[in-house]
Each structure stands twice: as C-alpha cells, then as structure tokens.
PDB file of N, CA, C and O in Angstrom:
ATOM      1  N   UNK A   1       8.746  13.168  43.483  1.00 73.00           N
ATOM      2  CA  UNK A   1       7.360  13.382  43.103  1.00 73.00           C
ATOM      3  C   UNK A   1       7.308  14.206  41.808  1.00 73.00           C
ATOM      4  O   UNK A   1       8.031  15.180  41.665  1.00 73.00           O
ATOM      5  N   UNK A   2       6.457  13.790  40.913  1.00 76.00           N
ATOM      6  CA  UNK A   2       6.341  14.511  39.635  1.00 76.00           C
ATOM      7  C   UNK A   2       5.473  15.751  39.805  1.00 76.00           C
ATOM      8  O   UNK A   2       4.423  15.699  40.436  1.00 76.00           O
ATOM      9  N   UNK A   3       5.944  16.823  39.201  1.00 84.00           N
ATOM     10  CA  UNK A   3       5.142  18.035  39.208  1.00 84.00           C
ATOM     11  C   UNK A   3       4.154  17.976  38.053  1.00 84.00           C
ATOM     12  O   UNK A   3       4.232  17.101  37.193  1.00 84.00           O
ATOM     13  N   UNK A   4       3.253  18.925  38.060  1.00 81.00           N
ATOM     14  CA  UNK A   4       2.244  18.972  36.998  1.00 81.00           C
ATOM     15  C   UNK A   4       2.907  19.198  35.640  1.00 81.00           C
ATOM     16  O   UNK A   4       2.494  18.623  34.634  1.00 81.00           O
ATOM     17  N   UNK A   5       3.973  20.007  35.618  1.00 81.00           N
ATOM     18  CA  UNK A   5       4.690  20.282  34.371  1.00 81.00           C
ATOM     19  C   UNK A   5       5.370  19.009  33.851  1.00 81.00           C
ATOM     20  O   UNK A   5       5.342  18.734  32.654  1.00 81.00           O
ATOM     21  N   UNK A   6       5.981  18.223  34.762  1.00 83.00           N
ATOM     22  CA  UNK A   6       6.620  16.969  34.358  1.00 83.00           C
ATOM     23  C   UNK A   6       5.597  15.978  33.832  1.00 83.00           C
ATOM     24  O   UNK A   6       5.833  15.297  32.838  1.00 83.00           O
ATOM     25  N   UNK A   7       4.467  15.881  34.495  1.00 84.00           N
ATOM     26  CA  UNK A   7       3.403  14.976  34.072  1.00 84.00           C
ATOM     27  C   UNK A   7       2.903  15.355  32.678  1.00 84.00           C
ATOM     28  O   UNK A   7       2.710  14.494  31.826  1.00 84.00           O
ATOM     29  N   UNK A   8       2.744  16.643  32.438  1.00 86.00           N
ATOM     30  CA  UNK A   8       2.277  17.113  31.134  1.00 86.00           C
ATOM     31  C   UNK A   8       3.297  16.776  30.040  1.00 86.00           C
ATOM     32  O   UNK A   8       2.928  16.353  28.946  1.00 86.00           O
ATOM     33  N   UNK A   9       4.574  16.923  30.360  1.00 84.00           N
ATOM     34  CA  UNK A   9       5.628  16.602  29.401  1.00 84.00           C
ATOM     35  C   UNK A   9       5.648  15.113  29.076  1.00 84.00           C
ATOM     36  O   UNK A   9       5.795  14.728  27.913  1.00 84.00           O
ATOM     37  N   UNK A  10       5.501  14.269  30.082  1.00 87.00           N
ATOM     38  CA  UNK A  10       5.487  12.823  29.867  1.00 87.00           C
ATOM     39  C   UNK A  10       4.281  12.432  29.019  1.00 87.00           C
ATOM     40  O   UNK A  10       4.397  11.631  28.082  1.00 87.00           O
ATOM     41  N   UNK A  11       3.134  12.981  29.315  1.00 90.00           N
ATOM     42  CA  UNK A  11       1.931  12.656  28.549  1.00 90.00           C
ATOM     43  C   UNK A  11       2.052  13.125  27.104  1.00 90.00           C
ATOM     44  O   UNK A  11       1.619  12.429  26.181  1.00 90.00           O
ATOM     45  N   UNK A  12       2.637  14.289  26.885  1.00 87.00           N
ATOM     46  CA  UNK A  12       2.838  14.793  25.519  1.00 87.00           C
ATOM     47  C   UNK A  12       3.768  13.868  24.748  1.00 87.00           C
ATOM     48  O   UNK A  12       3.514  13.536  23.587  1.00 87.00           O
ATOM     49  N   UNK A  13       4.835  13.400  25.393  1.00 87.00           N
ATOM     50  CA  UNK A  13       5.775  12.496  24.740  1.00 87.00           C
ATOM     51  C   UNK A  13       5.110  11.164  24.401  1.00 87.00           C
ATOM     52  O   UNK A  13       5.296  10.634  23.303  1.00 87.00           O
ATOM     53  N   UNK A  14       4.341  10.609  25.331  1.00 91.00           N
ATOM     54  CA  UNK A  14       3.638   9.356  25.054  1.00 91.00           C
ATOM     55  C   UNK A  14       2.632   9.507  23.918  1.00 91.00           C
ATOM     56  O   UNK A  14       2.458   8.602  23.096  1.00 91.00           O
ATOM     57  N   UNK A  15       1.989  10.651  23.857  1.00 91.00           N
ATOM     58  CA  UNK A  15       1.036  10.914  22.781  1.00 91.00           C
ATOM     59  C   UNK A  15       1.743  10.950  21.427  1.00 91.00           C
ATOM     60  O   UNK A  15       1.256  10.384  20.444  1.00 91.00           O
ATOM     61  N   UNK A  16       2.907  11.588  21.379  1.00 90.00           N
ATOM     62  CA  UNK A  16       3.662  11.665  20.126  1.00 90.00           C
ATOM     63  C   UNK A  16       4.135  10.276  19.701  1.00 90.00           C
ATOM     64  O   UNK A  16       4.039   9.909  18.523  1.00 90.00           O
ATOM     65  N   UNK A  17       4.621   9.478  20.640  1.00 91.00           N
ATOM     66  CA  UNK A  17       5.070   8.124  20.319  1.00 91.00           C
ATOM     67  C   UNK A  17       3.898   7.286  19.797  1.00 91.00           C
ATOM     68  O   UNK A  17       4.032   6.571  18.794  1.00 91.00           O
ATOM     69  N   UNK A  18       2.751   7.382  20.438  1.00 94.00           N
ATOM     70  CA  UNK A  18       1.566   6.651  19.996  1.00 94.00           C
ATOM     71  C   UNK A  18       1.131   7.114  18.604  1.00 94.00           C
ATOM     72  O   UNK A  18       0.786   6.306  17.743  1.00 94.00           O
ATOM     73  N   UNK A  19       1.186   8.423  18.378  1.00 92.00           N
ATOM     74  CA  UNK A  19       0.811   8.968  17.074  1.00 92.00           C
ATOM     75  C   UNK A  19       1.767   8.485  15.984  1.00 92.00           C
ATOM     76  O   UNK A  19       1.341   8.146  14.880  1.00 92.00           O
ATOM     77  N   UNK A  20       3.068   8.438  16.281  1.00 92.00           N
ATOM     78  CA  UNK A  20       4.031   7.939  15.302  1.00 92.00           C
ATOM     79  C   UNK A  20       3.748   6.474  14.974  1.00 92.00           C
ATOM     80  O   UNK A  20       3.833   6.068  13.817  1.00 92.00           O
ATOM     81  N   UNK A  21       3.432   5.684  15.985  1.00 93.00           N
ATOM     82  CA  UNK A  21       3.122   4.274  15.749  1.00 93.00           C
ATOM     83  C   UNK A  21       1.909   4.091  14.852  1.00 93.00           C
ATOM     84  O   UNK A  21       1.938   3.303  13.912  1.00 93.00           O
ATOM     85  N   UNK A  22       0.864   4.839  15.140  1.00 94.00           N
ATOM     86  CA  UNK A  22      -0.335   4.748  14.300  1.00 94.00           C
ATOM     87  C   UNK A  22      -0.073   5.265  12.895  1.00 94.00           C
ATOM     88  O   UNK A  22      -0.573   4.703  11.911  1.00 94.00           O
ATOM     89  N   UNK A  23       0.701   6.338  12.784  1.00 93.00           N
ATOM     90  CA  UNK A  23       1.012   6.903  11.474  1.00 93.00           C
ATOM     91  C   UNK A  23       1.805   5.929  10.610  1.00 93.00           C
ATOM     92  O   UNK A  23       1.777   6.027   9.388  1.00 93.00           O
ATOM     93  N   UNK A  24       2.504   5.019  11.241  1.00 94.00           N
ATOM     94  CA  UNK A  24       3.267   4.027  10.496  1.00 94.00           C
ATOM     95  C   UNK A  24       2.446   2.776  10.209  1.00 94.00           C
ATOM     96  O   UNK A  24       2.486   2.236   9.108  1.00 94.00           O
ATOM     97  N   UNK A  25       1.687   2.313  11.191  1.00 95.00           N
ATOM     98  CA  UNK A  25       0.981   1.036  11.044  1.00 95.00           C
ATOM     99  C   UNK A  25      -0.251   1.099  10.147  1.00 95.00           C
ATOM    100  O   UNK A  25      -0.508   0.167   9.387  1.00 95.00           O
ATOM    101  N   UNK A  26      -1.009   2.165  10.245  1.00 96.00           N
ATOM    102  CA  UNK A  26      -2.264   2.243   9.483  1.00 96.00           C
ATOM    103  C   UNK A  26      -2.019   2.210   7.975  1.00 96.00           C
ATOM    104  O   UNK A  26      -2.660   1.410   7.267  1.00 96.00           O
ATOM    105  N   UNK A  27      -1.114   3.035   7.416  1.00 97.00           N
ATOM    106  CA  UNK A  27      -0.902   2.933   5.960  1.00 97.00           C
ATOM    107  C   UNK A  27      -0.367   1.575   5.515  1.00 97.00           C
ATOM    108  O   UNK A  27      -0.768   1.060   4.470  1.00 97.00           O
ATOM    109  N   UNK A  28       0.526   0.978   6.321  1.00 97.00           N
ATOM    110  CA  UNK A  28       1.051  -0.339   5.955  1.00 97.00           C
ATOM    111  C   UNK A  28      -0.075  -1.363   5.945  1.00 97.00           C
ATOM    112  O   UNK A  28      -0.207  -2.156   5.005  1.00 97.00           O
ATOM    113  N   UNK A  29      -0.895  -1.363   6.988  1.00 97.00           N
ATOM    114  CA  UNK A  29      -2.002  -2.318   7.076  1.00 97.00           C
ATOM    115  C   UNK A  29      -2.991  -2.122   5.925  1.00 97.00           C
ATOM    116  O   UNK A  29      -3.373  -3.094   5.263  1.00 97.00           O
ATOM    117  N   UNK A  30      -3.381  -0.878   5.679  1.00 97.00           N
ATOM    118  CA  UNK A  30      -4.376  -0.614   4.638  1.00 97.00           C
ATOM    119  C   UNK A  30      -3.836  -0.968   3.248  1.00 97.00           C
ATOM    120  O   UNK A  30      -4.555  -1.556   2.432  1.00 97.00           O
ATOM    121  N   UNK A  31      -2.592  -0.606   2.966  1.00 97.00           N
ATOM    122  CA  UNK A  31      -2.026  -0.933   1.659  1.00 97.00           C
ATOM    123  C   UNK A  31      -1.821  -2.440   1.501  1.00 97.00           C
ATOM    124  O   UNK A  31      -2.011  -2.973   0.403  1.00 97.00           O
ATOM    125  N   UNK A  32      -1.450  -3.125   2.577  1.00 96.00           N
ATOM    126  CA  UNK A  32      -1.300  -4.586   2.499  1.00 96.00           C
ATOM    127  C   UNK A  32      -2.636  -5.256   2.216  1.00 96.00           C
ATOM    128  O   UNK A  32      -2.719  -6.169   1.390  1.00 96.00           O
ATOM    129  N   UNK A  33      -3.685  -4.803   2.883  1.00 97.00           N
ATOM    130  CA  UNK A  33      -5.022  -5.353   2.630  1.00 97.00           C
ATOM    131  C   UNK A  33      -5.443  -5.081   1.188  1.00 97.00           C
ATOM    132  O   UNK A  33      -5.987  -5.963   0.506  1.00 97.00           O
ATOM    133  N   UNK A  34      -5.177  -3.867   0.717  1.00 97.00           N
ATOM    134  CA  UNK A  34      -5.513  -3.544  -0.681  1.00 97.00           C
ATOM    135  C   UNK A  34      -4.715  -4.423  -1.638  1.00 97.00           C
ATOM    136  O   UNK A  34      -5.253  -4.892  -2.655  1.00 97.00           O
ATOM    137  N   UNK A  35      -3.442  -4.669  -1.340  1.00 96.00           N
ATOM    138  CA  UNK A  35      -2.618  -5.532  -2.190  1.00 96.00           C
ATOM    139  C   UNK A  35      -3.123  -6.961  -2.219  1.00 96.00           C
ATOM    140  O   UNK A  35      -3.141  -7.604  -3.267  1.00 96.00           O
ATOM    141  N   UNK A  36      -3.543  -7.468  -1.058  1.00 96.00           N
ATOM    142  CA  UNK A  36      -4.103  -8.823  -1.005  1.00 96.00           C
ATOM    143  C   UNK A  36      -5.390  -8.898  -1.809  1.00 96.00           C
ATOM    144  O   UNK A  36      -5.603  -9.832  -2.591  1.00 96.00           O
ATOM    145  N   UNK A  37      -6.241  -7.884  -1.652  1.00 96.00           N
ATOM    146  CA  UNK A  37      -7.517  -7.874  -2.373  1.00 96.00           C
ATOM    147  C   UNK A  37      -7.291  -7.799  -3.887  1.00 96.00           C
ATOM    148  O   UNK A  37      -7.903  -8.544  -4.659  1.00 96.00           O
ATOM    149  N   UNK A  38      -6.403  -6.898  -4.310  1.00 96.00           N
ATOM    150  CA  UNK A  38      -6.112  -6.776  -5.743  1.00 96.00           C
ATOM    151  C   UNK A  38      -5.458  -8.054  -6.261  1.00 96.00           C
ATOM    152  O   UNK A  38      -5.751  -8.511  -7.375  1.00 96.00           O
ATOM    153  N   UNK A  39      -4.568  -8.642  -5.463  1.00 95.00           N
ATOM    154  CA  UNK A  39      -3.925  -9.894  -5.867  1.00 95.00           C
ATOM    155  C   UNK A  39      -4.917 -11.025  -6.040  1.00 95.00           C
ATOM    156  O   UNK A  39      -4.825 -11.802  -6.987  1.00 95.00           O
ATOM    157  N   UNK A  40      -5.886 -11.113  -5.140  1.00 95.00           N
ATOM    158  CA  UNK A  40      -6.917 -12.150  -5.272  1.00 95.00           C
ATOM    159  C   UNK A  40      -7.815 -11.885  -6.477  1.00 95.00           C
ATOM    160  O   UNK A  40      -8.230 -12.817  -7.164  1.00 95.00           O
ATOM    161  N   UNK A  41      -8.112 -10.621  -6.739  1.00 95.00           N
ATOM    162  CA  UNK A  41      -9.000 -10.282  -7.857  1.00 95.00           C
ATOM    163  C   UNK A  41      -8.329 -10.515  -9.211  1.00 95.00           C
ATOM    164  O   UNK A  41      -8.995 -10.910 -10.177  1.00 95.00           O
ATOM    165  N   UNK A  42      -7.019 -10.285  -9.277  1.00 95.00           N
ATOM    166  CA  UNK A  42      -6.327 -10.407 -10.564  1.00 95.00           C
ATOM    167  C   UNK A  42      -5.590 -11.735 -10.726  1.00 95.00           C
ATOM    168  O   UNK A  42      -5.145 -12.052 -11.824  1.00 95.00           O
ATOM    169  N   UNK A  43      -5.437 -12.478  -9.625  1.00 94.00           N
ATOM    170  CA  UNK A  43      -4.707 -13.737  -9.712  1.00 94.00           C
ATOM    171  C   UNK A  43      -3.211 -13.570  -9.540  1.00 94.00           C
ATOM    172  O   UNK A  43      -2.451 -14.519  -9.689  1.00 94.00           O
ATOM    173  N   UNK A  44      -2.760 -12.352  -9.256  1.00 93.00           N
ATOM    174  CA  UNK A  44      -1.338 -12.091  -9.032  1.00 93.00           C
ATOM    175  C   UNK A  44      -1.126 -12.051  -7.516  1.00 93.00           C
ATOM    176  O   UNK A  44      -1.361 -11.048  -6.864  1.00 93.00           O
ATOM    177  N   UNK A  45      -0.681 -13.164  -6.957  1.00 89.00           N
ATOM    178  CA  UNK A  45      -0.621 -13.314  -5.501  1.00 89.00           C
ATOM    179  C   UNK A  45       0.442 -12.431  -4.837  1.00 89.00           C
ATOM    180  O   UNK A  45       0.336 -12.114  -3.671  1.00 89.00           O
ATOM    181  N   UNK A  46       1.474 -12.021  -5.554  1.00 94.00           N
ATOM    182  CA  UNK A  46       2.550 -11.245  -4.953  1.00 94.00           C
ATOM    183  C   UNK A  46       2.276  -9.738  -4.940  1.00 94.00           C
ATOM    184  O   UNK A  46       3.160  -8.959  -4.570  1.00 94.00           O
ATOM    185  N   UNK A  47       1.073  -9.305  -5.274  1.00 94.00           N
ATOM    186  CA  UNK A  47       0.752  -7.866  -5.315  1.00 94.00           C
ATOM    187  C   UNK A  47       0.830  -7.208  -3.941  1.00 94.00           C
ATOM    188  O   UNK A  47       0.986  -5.997  -3.842  1.00 94.00           O
ATOM    189  N   UNK A  48       0.748  -7.991  -2.879  1.00 95.00           N
ATOM    190  CA  UNK A  48       0.827  -7.403  -1.543  1.00 95.00           C
ATOM    191  C   UNK A  48       2.204  -6.798  -1.283  1.00 95.00           C
ATOM    192  O   UNK A  48       2.317  -5.808  -0.570  1.00 95.00           O
ATOM    193  N   UNK A  49       3.248  -7.356  -1.855  1.00 96.00           N
ATOM    194  CA  UNK A  49       4.611  -6.900  -1.576  1.00 96.00           C
ATOM    195  C   UNK A  49       4.829  -5.452  -2.004  1.00 96.00           C
ATOM    196  O   UNK A  49       5.267  -4.631  -1.189  1.00 96.00           O
ATOM    197  N   UNK A  50       4.528  -5.056  -3.249  1.00 97.00           N
ATOM    198  CA  UNK A  50       4.721  -3.635  -3.584  1.00 97.00           C
ATOM    199  C   UNK A  50       3.780  -2.712  -2.811  1.00 97.00           C
ATOM    200  O   UNK A  50       4.167  -1.590  -2.437  1.00 97.00           O
ATOM    201  N   UNK A  51       2.574  -3.183  -2.538  1.00 97.00           N
ATOM    202  CA  UNK A  51       1.648  -2.353  -1.767  1.00 97.00           C
ATOM    203  C   UNK A  51       2.132  -2.169  -0.332  1.00 97.00           C
ATOM    204  O   UNK A  51       1.930  -1.121   0.268  1.00 97.00           O
ATOM    205  N   UNK A  52       2.765  -3.193   0.231  1.00 97.00           N
ATOM    206  CA  UNK A  52       3.351  -3.068   1.567  1.00 97.00           C
ATOM    207  C   UNK A  52       4.400  -1.964   1.576  1.00 97.00           C
ATOM    208  O   UNK A  52       4.427  -1.122   2.485  1.00 97.00           O
ATOM    209  N   UNK A  53       5.274  -1.942   0.568  1.00 97.00           N
ATOM    210  CA  UNK A  53       6.322  -0.919   0.520  1.00 97.00           C
ATOM    211  C   UNK A  53       5.754   0.473   0.263  1.00 97.00           C
ATOM    212  O   UNK A  53       6.272   1.470   0.787  1.00 97.00           O
ATOM    213  N   UNK A  54       4.686   0.551  -0.509  1.00 97.00           N
ATOM    214  CA  UNK A  54       4.010   1.845  -0.693  1.00 97.00           C
ATOM    215  C   UNK A  54       3.444   2.327   0.637  1.00 97.00           C
ATOM    216  O   UNK A  54       3.553   3.502   0.985  1.00 97.00           O
ATOM    217  N   UNK A  55       2.860   1.424   1.405  1.00 97.00           N
ATOM    218  CA  UNK A  55       2.335   1.780   2.723  1.00 97.00           C
ATOM    219  C   UNK A  55       3.441   2.219   3.676  1.00 97.00           C
ATOM    220  O   UNK A  55       3.284   3.167   4.440  1.00 97.00           O
ATOM    221  N   UNK A  56       4.587   1.533   3.625  1.00 97.00           N
ATOM    222  CA  UNK A  56       5.720   1.911   4.471  1.00 97.00           C
ATOM    223  C   UNK A  56       6.239   3.294   4.081  1.00 97.00           C
ATOM    224  O   UNK A  56       6.548   4.121   4.952  1.00 97.00           O
ATOM    225  N   UNK A  57       6.307   3.557   2.794  1.00 97.00           N
ATOM    226  CA  UNK A  57       6.742   4.880   2.330  1.00 97.00           C
ATOM    227  C   UNK A  57       5.758   5.957   2.776  1.00 97.00           C
ATOM    228  O   UNK A  57       6.170   7.034   3.233  1.00 97.00           O
ATOM    229  N   UNK A  58       4.477   5.672   2.697  1.00 96.00           N
ATOM    230  CA  UNK A  58       3.468   6.632   3.164  1.00 96.00           C
ATOM    231  C   UNK A  58       3.594   6.850   4.668  1.00 96.00           C
ATOM    232  O   UNK A  58       3.480   7.984   5.155  1.00 96.00           O
ATOM    233  N   UNK A  59       3.850   5.791   5.420  1.00 96.00           N
ATOM    234  CA  UNK A  59       4.020   5.912   6.864  1.00 96.00           C
ATOM    235  C   UNK A  59       5.236   6.757   7.217  1.00 96.00           C
ATOM    236  O   UNK A  59       5.170   7.627   8.099  1.00 96.00           O
ATOM    237  N   UNK A  60       6.354   6.514   6.549  1.00 96.00           N
ATOM    238  CA  UNK A  60       7.555   7.321   6.792  1.00 96.00           C
ATOM    239  C   UNK A  60       7.313   8.782   6.442  1.00 96.00           C
ATOM    240  O   UNK A  60       7.784   9.683   7.137  1.00 96.00           O
ATOM    241  N   UNK A  61       6.572   9.013   5.366  1.00 96.00           N
ATOM    242  CA  UNK A  61       6.256  10.389   4.985  1.00 96.00           C
ATOM    243  C   UNK A  61       5.405  11.061   6.055  1.00 96.00           C
ATOM    244  O   UNK A  61       5.652  12.220   6.417  1.00 96.00           O
ATOM    245  N   UNK A  62       4.421  10.355   6.585  1.00 93.00           N
ATOM    246  CA  UNK A  62       3.588  10.903   7.662  1.00 93.00           C
ATOM    247  C   UNK A  62       4.417  11.246   8.890  1.00 93.00           C
ATOM    248  O   UNK A  62       4.247  12.317   9.490  1.00 93.00           O
ATOM    249  N   UNK A  63       5.316  10.346   9.271  1.00 94.00           N
ATOM    250  CA  UNK A  63       6.154  10.585  10.451  1.00 94.00           C
ATOM    251  C   UNK A  63       7.084  11.770  10.211  1.00 94.00           C
ATOM    252  O   UNK A  63       7.264  12.609  11.092  1.00 94.00           O
ATOM    253  N   UNK A  64       7.664  11.855   9.031  1.00 94.00           N
ATOM    254  CA  UNK A  64       8.563  12.968   8.721  1.00 94.00           C
ATOM    255  C   UNK A  64       7.834  14.306   8.806  1.00 94.00           C
ATOM    256  O   UNK A  64       8.330  15.263   9.405  1.00 94.00           O
ATOM    257  N   UNK A  65       6.649  14.371   8.223  1.00 93.00           N
ATOM    258  CA  UNK A  65       5.881  15.616   8.251  1.00 93.00           C
ATOM    259  C   UNK A  65       5.491  16.002   9.675  1.00 93.00           C
ATOM    260  O   UNK A  65       5.568  17.167  10.058  1.00 93.00           O
ATOM    261  N   UNK A  66       5.074  15.022  10.459  1.00 91.00           N
ATOM    262  CA  UNK A  66       4.686  15.295  11.842  1.00 91.00           C
ATOM    263  C   UNK A  66       5.887  15.743  12.665  1.00 91.00           C
ATOM    264  O   UNK A  66       5.795  16.704  13.437  1.00 91.00           O
ATOM    265  N   UNK A  67       7.025  15.074  12.500  1.00 90.00           N
ATOM    266  CA  UNK A  67       8.228  15.433  13.257  1.00 90.00           C
ATOM    267  C   UNK A  67       8.704  16.831  12.870  1.00 90.00           C
ATOM    268  O   UNK A  67       9.103  17.624  13.737  1.00 90.00           O
ATOM    269  N   UNK A  68       8.665  17.152  11.591  1.00 93.00           N
ATOM    270  CA  UNK A  68       9.081  18.485  11.144  1.00 93.00           C
ATOM    271  C   UNK A  68       8.156  19.560  11.707  1.00 93.00           C
ATOM    272  O   UNK A  68       8.608  20.616  12.152  1.00 93.00           O
ATOM    273  N   UNK A  69       6.875  19.267  11.735  1.00 91.00           N
ATOM    274  CA  UNK A  69       5.903  20.210  12.291  1.00 91.00           C
ATOM    275  C   UNK A  69       6.142  20.429  13.788  1.00 91.00           C
ATOM    276  O   UNK A  69       6.114  21.568  14.261  1.00 91.00           O
ATOM    277  N   UNK A  70       6.382  19.353  14.518  1.00 87.00           N
ATOM    278  CA  UNK A  70       6.663  19.475  15.950  1.00 87.00           C
ATOM    279  C   UNK A  70       7.957  20.241  16.201  1.00 87.00           C
ATOM    280  O   UNK A  70       8.032  21.079  17.109  1.00 87.00           O
ATOM    281  N   UNK A  71       8.985  19.980  15.405  1.00 87.00           N
ATOM    282  CA  UNK A  71      10.262  20.674  15.558  1.00 87.00           C
ATOM    283  C   UNK A  71      10.105  22.166  15.286  1.00 87.00           C
ATOM    284  O   UNK A  71      10.623  22.996  16.041  1.00 87.00           O
ATOM    285  N   UNK A  72       9.382  22.508  14.225  1.00 89.00           N
ATOM    286  CA  UNK A  72       9.162  23.924  13.915  1.00 89.00           C
ATOM    287  C   UNK A  72       8.367  24.615  15.015  1.00 89.00           C
ATOM    288  O   UNK A  72       8.632  25.772  15.347  1.00 89.00           O
ATOM    289  N   UNK A  73       7.396  23.917  15.593  1.00 85.00           N
ATOM    290  CA  UNK A  73       6.601  24.495  16.675  1.00 85.00           C
ATOM    291  C   UNK A  73       7.477  24.760  17.899  1.00 85.00           C
ATOM    292  O   UNK A  73       7.358  25.804  18.537  1.00 85.00           O
ATOM    293  N   UNK A  74       8.372  23.817  18.215  1.00 79.00           N
ATOM    294  CA  UNK A  74       9.268  24.010  19.358  1.00 79.00           C
ATOM    295  C   UNK A  74      10.214  25.175  19.126  1.00 79.00           C
ATOM    296  O   UNK A  74      10.517  25.937  20.040  1.00 79.00           O
ATOM    297  N   UNK A  75      10.697  25.328  17.888  1.00 82.00           N
ATOM    298  CA  UNK A  75      11.576  26.459  17.567  1.00 82.00           C
ATOM    299  C   UNK A  75      10.841  27.791  17.742  1.00 82.00           C
ATOM    300  O   UNK A  75      11.392  28.745  18.278  1.00 82.00           O
ATOM    301  N   UNK A  76       9.587  27.841  17.314  1.00 81.00           N
ATOM    302  CA  UNK A  76       8.798  29.064  17.484  1.00 81.00           C
ATOM    303  C   UNK A  76       8.582  29.360  18.961  1.00 81.00           C
ATOM    304  O   UNK A  76       8.657  30.513  19.388  1.00 81.00           O
ATOM    305  N   UNK A  77       8.320  28.323  19.752  1.00 75.00           N
ATOM    306  CA  UNK A  77       8.130  28.509  21.191  1.00 75.00           C
ATOM    307  C   UNK A  77       9.403  29.025  21.845  1.00 75.00           C
ATOM    308  O   UNK A  77       9.357  29.912  22.696  1.00 75.00           O
ATOM    309  N   UNK A  78      10.563  28.493  21.446  1.00 77.00           N
ATOM    310  CA  UNK A  78      11.837  28.958  22.016  1.00 77.00           C
ATOM    311  C   UNK A  78      12.101  30.409  21.659  1.00 77.00           C
ATOM    312  O   UNK A  78      12.566  31.182  22.486  1.00 77.00           O
ATOM    313  N   UNK A  79      11.838  30.784  20.407  1.00 77.00           N
ATOM    314  CA  UNK A  79      12.057  32.174  19.996  1.00 77.00           C
ATOM    315  C   UNK A  79      11.110  33.110  20.729  1.00 77.00           C
ATOM    316  O   UNK A  79      11.487  34.218  21.096  1.00 77.00           O
ATOM    317  N   UNK A  80       9.896  32.649  20.959  1.00 71.00           N
ATOM    318  CA  UNK A  80       8.928  33.473  21.679  1.00 71.00           C
ATOM    319  C   UNK A  80       9.393  33.715  23.116  1.00 71.00           C
ATOM    320  O   UNK A  80       9.266  34.809  23.636  1.00 71.00           O
ATOM    321  N   UNK A  81       9.944  32.688  23.734  1.00 69.00           N
ATOM    322  CA  UNK A  81      10.439  32.823  25.113  1.00 69.00           C
ATOM    323  C   UNK A  81      11.636  33.780  25.145  1.00 69.00           C
ATOM    324  O   UNK A  81      11.755  34.613  26.041  1.00 69.00           O
ATOM    325  N   UNK A  82      12.529  33.696  24.155  1.00 70.00           N
ATOM    326  CA  UNK A  82      13.679  34.584  24.104  1.00 70.00           C
ATOM    327  C   UNK A  82      13.258  36.042  23.954  1.00 70.00           C
ATOM    328  O   UNK A  82      13.857  36.937  24.522  1.00 70.00           O
ATOM    329  N   UNK A  83      12.235  36.285  23.131  1.00 69.00           N
ATOM    330  CA  UNK A  83      11.775  37.658  22.891  1.00 69.00           C
ATOM    331  C   UNK A  83      11.109  38.254  24.114  1.00 69.00           C
ATOM    332  O   UNK A  83      11.179  39.452  24.343  1.00 69.00           O
ATOM    333  N   UNK A  84      10.443  37.430  24.907  1.00 66.00           N
ATOM    334  CA  UNK A  84       9.726  37.957  26.061  1.00 66.00           C
ATOM    335  C   UNK A  84      10.659  38.200  27.247  1.00 66.00           C
ATOM    336  O   UNK A  84      10.294  38.910  28.173  1.00 66.00           O
ATOM    337  N   UNK A  85      11.841  37.623  27.242  1.00 62.00           N
ATOM    338  CA  UNK A  85      12.775  37.838  28.360  1.00 62.00           C
ATOM    339  C   UNK A  85      13.499  39.131  28.260  1.00 62.00           C
ATOM    340  O   UNK A  85      13.648  39.870  27.488  1.00 62.00           O
TER     341      UNK A  85
END
C-alpha cells in the first residue's frame, strides 16, 4: 500500500515529466508554425526546417534550466536536513 509520502513523490515526478514534455513540444510546435507561415509568405518553403531546430534548441534550454533549478532546490533541501539533525 502506498503511503501519503510515496503518493506525493509519484505525483511530483509525473508533474516534472509532464512539464519537461510541454517545455519541449510547445517551442518546437510554435517555431514550426512560424516557419511554415514565413515560408508561405516569402515563397521559401524550406523555412520550417531552421525554425524547427530553433524551437528544439529553445526546448532543450527550457529543460536544462528547469532541471538545474530542481537539482539546486534538492541540494538546498538536503543541506537543510543535515543542519537540523
């Protein structure tokens, strides 16, 4: 049987995974749409390709920043627990 602490940990992990997925998909989708729109407006049909990679780079940057923030928060929590013991 799962305890309340285990349930909270599982939900936190699922939230982080969902957040990482959105942080990756939204910039790729938005930049791809912008590339298609610009390509149609200018007549350069391949403009979606560089915009896709810009979106992927933005997504990776978002994930990196979020992961670093979560890691730093966990380190602070561990140090706080050590100091209180």
